[in-house]
Structures are given as C-alpha cells and as structure tokens.
XYZ file of C-alpha atoms in Angstrom:
270
model
C 6.146 -8.562 -17.376
C 7.178 -9.831 -13.981
C 5.815 -12.693 -11.942
C 6.833 -14.699 -8.913
C 5.242 -17.765 -10.537
C 7.762 -19.369 -12.891
C 5.084 -21.112 -14.998
C 3.465 -17.765 -15.765
C 6.788 -16.384 -16.981
C 7.464 -19.470 -19.109
C 4.058 -19.328 -20.750
C 4.669 -15.742 -21.914
C 7.142 -16.993 -24.529
C 8.016 -20.680 -24.701
C 11.120 -19.994 -26.836
C 12.773 -17.519 -24.491
C 13.727 -18.675 -20.994
C 12.618 -16.348 -18.185
C 15.135 -13.956 -16.716
C 15.341 -14.825 -13.056
C 15.928 -11.975 -10.636
C 18.280 -12.741 -7.771
C 18.698 -11.167 -4.389
C 21.107 -8.252 -4.209
C 24.578 -8.761 -2.819
C 25.725 -6.883 0.279
C 27.205 -3.927 -1.635
C 24.178 -3.413 -3.887
C 21.878 -3.820 -0.900
C 23.745 -1.126 1.002
C 23.807 1.168 -2.027
C 20.064 0.823 -2.554
C 19.278 1.419 1.114
C 21.451 4.552 1.290
C 20.036 5.856 -1.983
C 16.544 5.732 -0.508
C 17.456 6.797 3.038
C 19.803 9.663 2.035
C 18.560 10.813 -1.390
C 20.191 14.259 -1.148
C 23.670 12.860 -0.671
C 25.849 12.764 -3.796
C 27.054 9.290 -4.913
C 30.720 10.268 -4.540
C 30.251 11.481 -0.956
C 31.038 9.068 1.834
C 28.300 8.151 4.249
C 29.008 9.354 7.816
C 30.691 6.571 9.772
C 28.051 6.624 12.507
C 25.350 5.898 9.924
C 27.364 3.564 7.702
C 27.712 0.873 10.356
C 23.999 1.020 11.131
C 23.148 1.000 7.410
C 25.259 -2.135 6.939
C 23.436 -3.927 9.745
C 20.030 -2.801 8.519
C 20.695 -3.789 4.905
C 21.782 -7.286 5.992
C 18.478 -7.743 7.802
C 16.645 -7.342 4.481
C 18.402 -10.398 3.015
C 18.973 -8.713 -0.345
C 15.260 -8.246 -1.076
C 14.889 -4.986 -3.065
C 11.332 -4.344 -1.897
C 12.290 -4.632 1.751
C 15.322 -2.381 1.202
C 13.245 0.232 -0.595
C 10.533 0.312 2.059
C 13.073 0.383 4.887
C 14.891 3.218 3.139
C 11.610 5.139 3.061
C 11.307 4.684 6.841
C 14.878 5.880 7.438
C 14.332 8.865 5.170
C 11.904 10.277 7.735
C 14.576 9.986 10.457
C 16.676 12.673 8.718
C 20.031 11.023 9.371
C 19.564 10.791 13.151
C 21.812 7.883 14.204
C 19.854 7.344 17.441
C 16.640 6.917 15.431
C 18.370 4.535 13.008
C 19.608 2.492 15.954
C 16.110 2.386 17.411
C 14.808 1.027 14.100
C 17.533 -1.625 14.148
C 16.850 -2.886 17.675
C 13.129 -2.287 18.207
C 11.689 -4.595 15.573
C 11.911 -8.353 15.064
C 13.500 -9.636 11.862
C 13.311 -13.044 10.184
C 15.242 -14.714 7.399
C 12.218 -15.918 5.453
C 9.357 -14.102 3.704
C 7.875 -13.091 7.017
C 10.912 -10.911 7.510
C 9.899 -8.855 4.498
C 6.381 -8.484 5.852
C 7.846 -7.308 9.150
C 9.729 -4.607 7.272
C 6.536 -3.601 5.496
C 4.589 -3.643 8.755
C 7.253 -1.431 10.292
C 6.637 1.093 7.543
C 2.952 1.143 8.507
C 3.681 1.393 12.224
C 5.976 4.342 11.590
C 3.270 6.342 9.780
C 1.618 9.293 11.516
C -1.973 8.617 12.544
C -3.482 10.725 9.756
C -1.702 8.675 7.075
C -2.679 5.219 8.337
C -6.323 5.521 7.274
C -5.229 6.741 3.845
C -2.929 3.722 3.527
C -5.548 1.186 4.601
C -7.942 2.702 2.078
C -5.640 1.431 -0.695
C -6.936 -2.084 0.057
C -10.179 -1.003 -1.624
C -8.559 -1.560 -5.034
C -7.776 -4.904 -6.720
C -4.260 -6.238 -7.200
C -2.241 -4.418 -9.898
C -5.020 -1.853 -10.311
C -3.878 1.545 -11.631
C -5.391 4.031 -9.195
C -6.321 7.528 -10.320
C -4.900 10.099 -7.903
C -7.806 12.480 -8.535
C -10.428 9.823 -7.794
C -8.617 8.645 -4.683
C -8.262 12.193 -3.330
C -11.990 12.749 -3.768
C -12.719 9.543 -1.867
C -10.351 10.486 0.967
C -12.078 13.842 1.303
C -15.560 12.264 1.198
C -14.503 9.835 3.935
C -13.361 12.705 6.155
C -9.686 11.671 6.224
C -8.433 15.110 5.163
C -8.621 17.870 7.795
C -9.446 21.478 7.019
C -6.477 23.873 7.039
C -6.747 27.605 6.505
C -3.479 27.703 4.587
C -4.425 24.960 2.094
C -7.469 23.383 0.474
C -8.405 19.804 1.272
C -7.299 18.822 -2.230
C -3.832 20.248 -1.603
C -3.629 18.526 1.769
C -4.604 15.214 0.160
C -1.911 15.702 -2.505
C 0.629 16.129 0.295
C -0.555 12.887 1.896
C -0.183 11.111 -1.442
C 3.315 12.549 -1.880
C 4.212 11.282 1.567
C 3.075 7.765 0.666
C 5.297 8.020 -2.409
C 8.251 9.222 -0.353
C 7.788 6.250 1.937
C 7.927 3.948 -1.113
C 4.378 2.762 -0.450
C 3.081 3.562 -3.939
C 4.665 3.311 -7.394
C 3.878 6.207 -9.729
C 2.538 5.146 -13.134
C 1.883 8.579 -14.613
C 2.881 12.012 -13.442
C 2.346 15.551 -14.700
C 5.001 17.975 -15.921
C 4.544 19.833 -12.633
C 5.543 16.820 -10.546
C 2.009 15.870 -9.507
C 1.009 12.211 -9.287
C -1.708 11.366 -11.813
C -1.961 7.616 -11.263
C -0.112 4.922 -9.347
C -0.077 1.266 -8.381
C 0.540 -0.565 -5.108
C 2.869 -3.555 -4.846
C 0.886 -6.667 -4.006
C 2.826 -7.229 -0.760
C 1.996 -3.726 0.417
C -1.596 -4.226 -0.662
C -1.677 -7.437 1.406
C -0.429 -5.434 4.374
C -3.123 -2.790 3.844
C -5.774 -5.518 3.689
C -4.423 -7.154 6.848
C -4.406 -3.920 8.844
C -7.827 -2.911 7.517
C -9.265 -6.290 8.510
C -7.664 -6.176 11.974
C -9.167 -2.756 12.690
C -12.528 -3.511 11.073
C -11.802 -0.613 8.729
C -12.600 -2.355 5.465
C -13.666 -5.772 4.194
C -12.652 -7.110 0.781
C -14.739 -9.778 -0.932
C -13.010 -11.822 -3.606
C -16.051 -13.939 -4.554
C -19.796 -13.897 -4.089
C -19.699 -16.690 -1.527
C -17.718 -14.409 0.807
C -20.817 -12.281 1.347
C -23.134 -13.693 3.991
C -25.295 -12.601 6.866
C -22.331 -12.530 9.282
C -20.847 -9.324 7.888
C -23.789 -6.960 8.263
C -21.895 -4.690 10.683
C -19.153 -3.596 8.282
C -19.021 0.058 7.204
C -16.748 -0.196 4.147
C -16.675 -2.957 1.546
C -14.898 -3.672 -1.714
C -16.302 -6.315 -4.067
C -13.562 -7.492 -6.400
C -15.053 -10.376 -8.344
C -16.821 -10.875 -11.637
C -20.464 -11.913 -11.736
C -21.390 -13.945 -14.798
C -24.847 -13.305 -16.345
C -26.034 -16.763 -15.366
C -24.991 -16.075 -11.752
C -27.187 -13.021 -11.226
C -28.241 -12.642 -7.610
C -30.406 -9.556 -7.035
C -30.255 -10.009 -3.263
C -26.553 -10.438 -2.529
C -26.052 -6.692 -2.027
C -28.580 -6.737 0.786
C -26.248 -8.954 2.805
C -24.004 -5.947 3.457
C -26.504 -4.572 5.938
C -27.729 -1.077 6.836
C -24.411 0.216 8.227
C -22.492 0.154 4.955
C -21.345 3.682 4.018
C -18.650 3.146 1.380
C -18.774 0.565 -1.379
C -16.522 0.018 -4.400
C -17.338 -2.513 -7.117
C -14.838 -3.981 -9.568
C -15.418 -6.288 -12.530
C -19.105 -6.792 -11.919
C -21.043 -7.774 -15.005
C -24.330 -7.322 -13.176
C -25.329 -5.536 -10.019
C -28.566 -4.791 -8.223
C -28.426 -2.442 -5.256
C -31.366 -2.168 -2.850
C -30.065 -0.334 0.224
C -31.268 3.307 0.059
C -29.574 4.263 3.346
C -26.007 3.573 2.160
C -23.679 5.668 0.088
C -21.675 4.312 -2.813
C -18.519 6.383 -3.295
C-alpha cells in the first residue's frame, strides 16, 4: 500500500518501518521523462541534442516528482519530437517549486487535450477516490451523454475505446486490468488527477460532487450532473434529500449509499 500520510503507513505494520519514497535525482528524472516522451526510442540510442537540452530543463521544472514527470512526458509524446513545440511547453506555462507546481503540470495536461477529450476527462470526477472504473461501463456512460460522435468508419464503442486509449497515452489513467488483445478492462485515476478533474468540472459547471449529505441544499438546483459519494446510515434516512437536486438533473451516480429514495421522474439516472 502507498500513502502520503505517514501515520497511515505506520499503522499498517507497527513492527516494520515505512519505506519512504524520495524525489528522483536529475538523471532518473530525465530518464523517466524521455521514456514517456519518446517511447519508441531504444535505451541505448542518444537523444537528439536539440531535444536533450529542452528535456533537461523540463525535467528540472518537475522537481523530481514522478507523477509530474509522467504527466509531462504524456504531453510531450503528442508533440512527436518537435523541438519548437517542446520549447513552447517550456516557456508558455508557469512553474512553481512547491506542490502547486505539480498541479500546474497536471493542469497543462488538461489544457493540451483536444476539445472532445476534455469532457471525457472531467467525467472521471464522477467516481470516488481510488475507485476501480470499469471501461465498459464508462464507455456506455460517455455514449449516453453524447460525448462520442458518430463516424461511418467506426462504431461509437470503438471511438470511445480510442478516447480511453488516448487518456492512457497521456498518463491520465492507470490500467488495473487489461485483455489479451490490449484493451483496457478497468483502470484507476490518481487522486491528484481526480482533484484536477473535479476542479475543472466545478469551474465549468459540468459536474458537482457531494461528499456528505449536508452538501446538498436548495442552492444547487440548477446542476445537470451530480455524483453522491457518501454513505447514509439507516438512522440518517432522509427521503427528501434527492429532491434538492432539482428538475434539471440529467445524470446521477450514487456510491456507498445504504439507503436511497428517488422522487424526480423527469431525471435520468445513468
């Protein structure tokens, strides 16, 4: 198990001290970035000099944080070794030395997505932290939401699979189970990337996540998508709390609810 909270790690086994992960040094940072940005290049091949200098500068900006390096490598992968594009990435965005710097890297990954992929990414905020998401279920939800366009050369399911593969290539999702044919069966989302999805979804009024019953009140009746991610104890039954979501709700996901009463006939629950 991994945790950023030291007390959680210590409580797992009081007799074995936790193994603390440290930031990568400059060489390992560069190696990880190039591995993600230039996956088709053999390890014994030298990186082109015009890219190596830029890669060194970019890897230093990540301050040895593997997540930031991996996500940034996914962004550079889409630039196909174009040194002008790599330089634009280096100089266009603001970088910081603290945790916010990592979030800026993650936000850059979102900003670099094509428009059709952004809605699919924000939709990941529907699911709770560390939740293993079924690729089949998610694809069905994307299609039901209208995120997947019709193409004569491919079904909507195939198009959605391509979108999911692209999120994987950008290091947005972490595959948990895959098929022998290379298809993604289930995956998880790192909590920092999930936080980013929630932030963007909230900013664009795309989706609202409720962590506890008290979050639901009369002020959120205009939302169209909602995710309830809290547990309702039997003694806390409230048959009216679902009505607070209002008549405009069209997509609703429920997680960990011991009791639910739904009274809005005009809404759809996907």
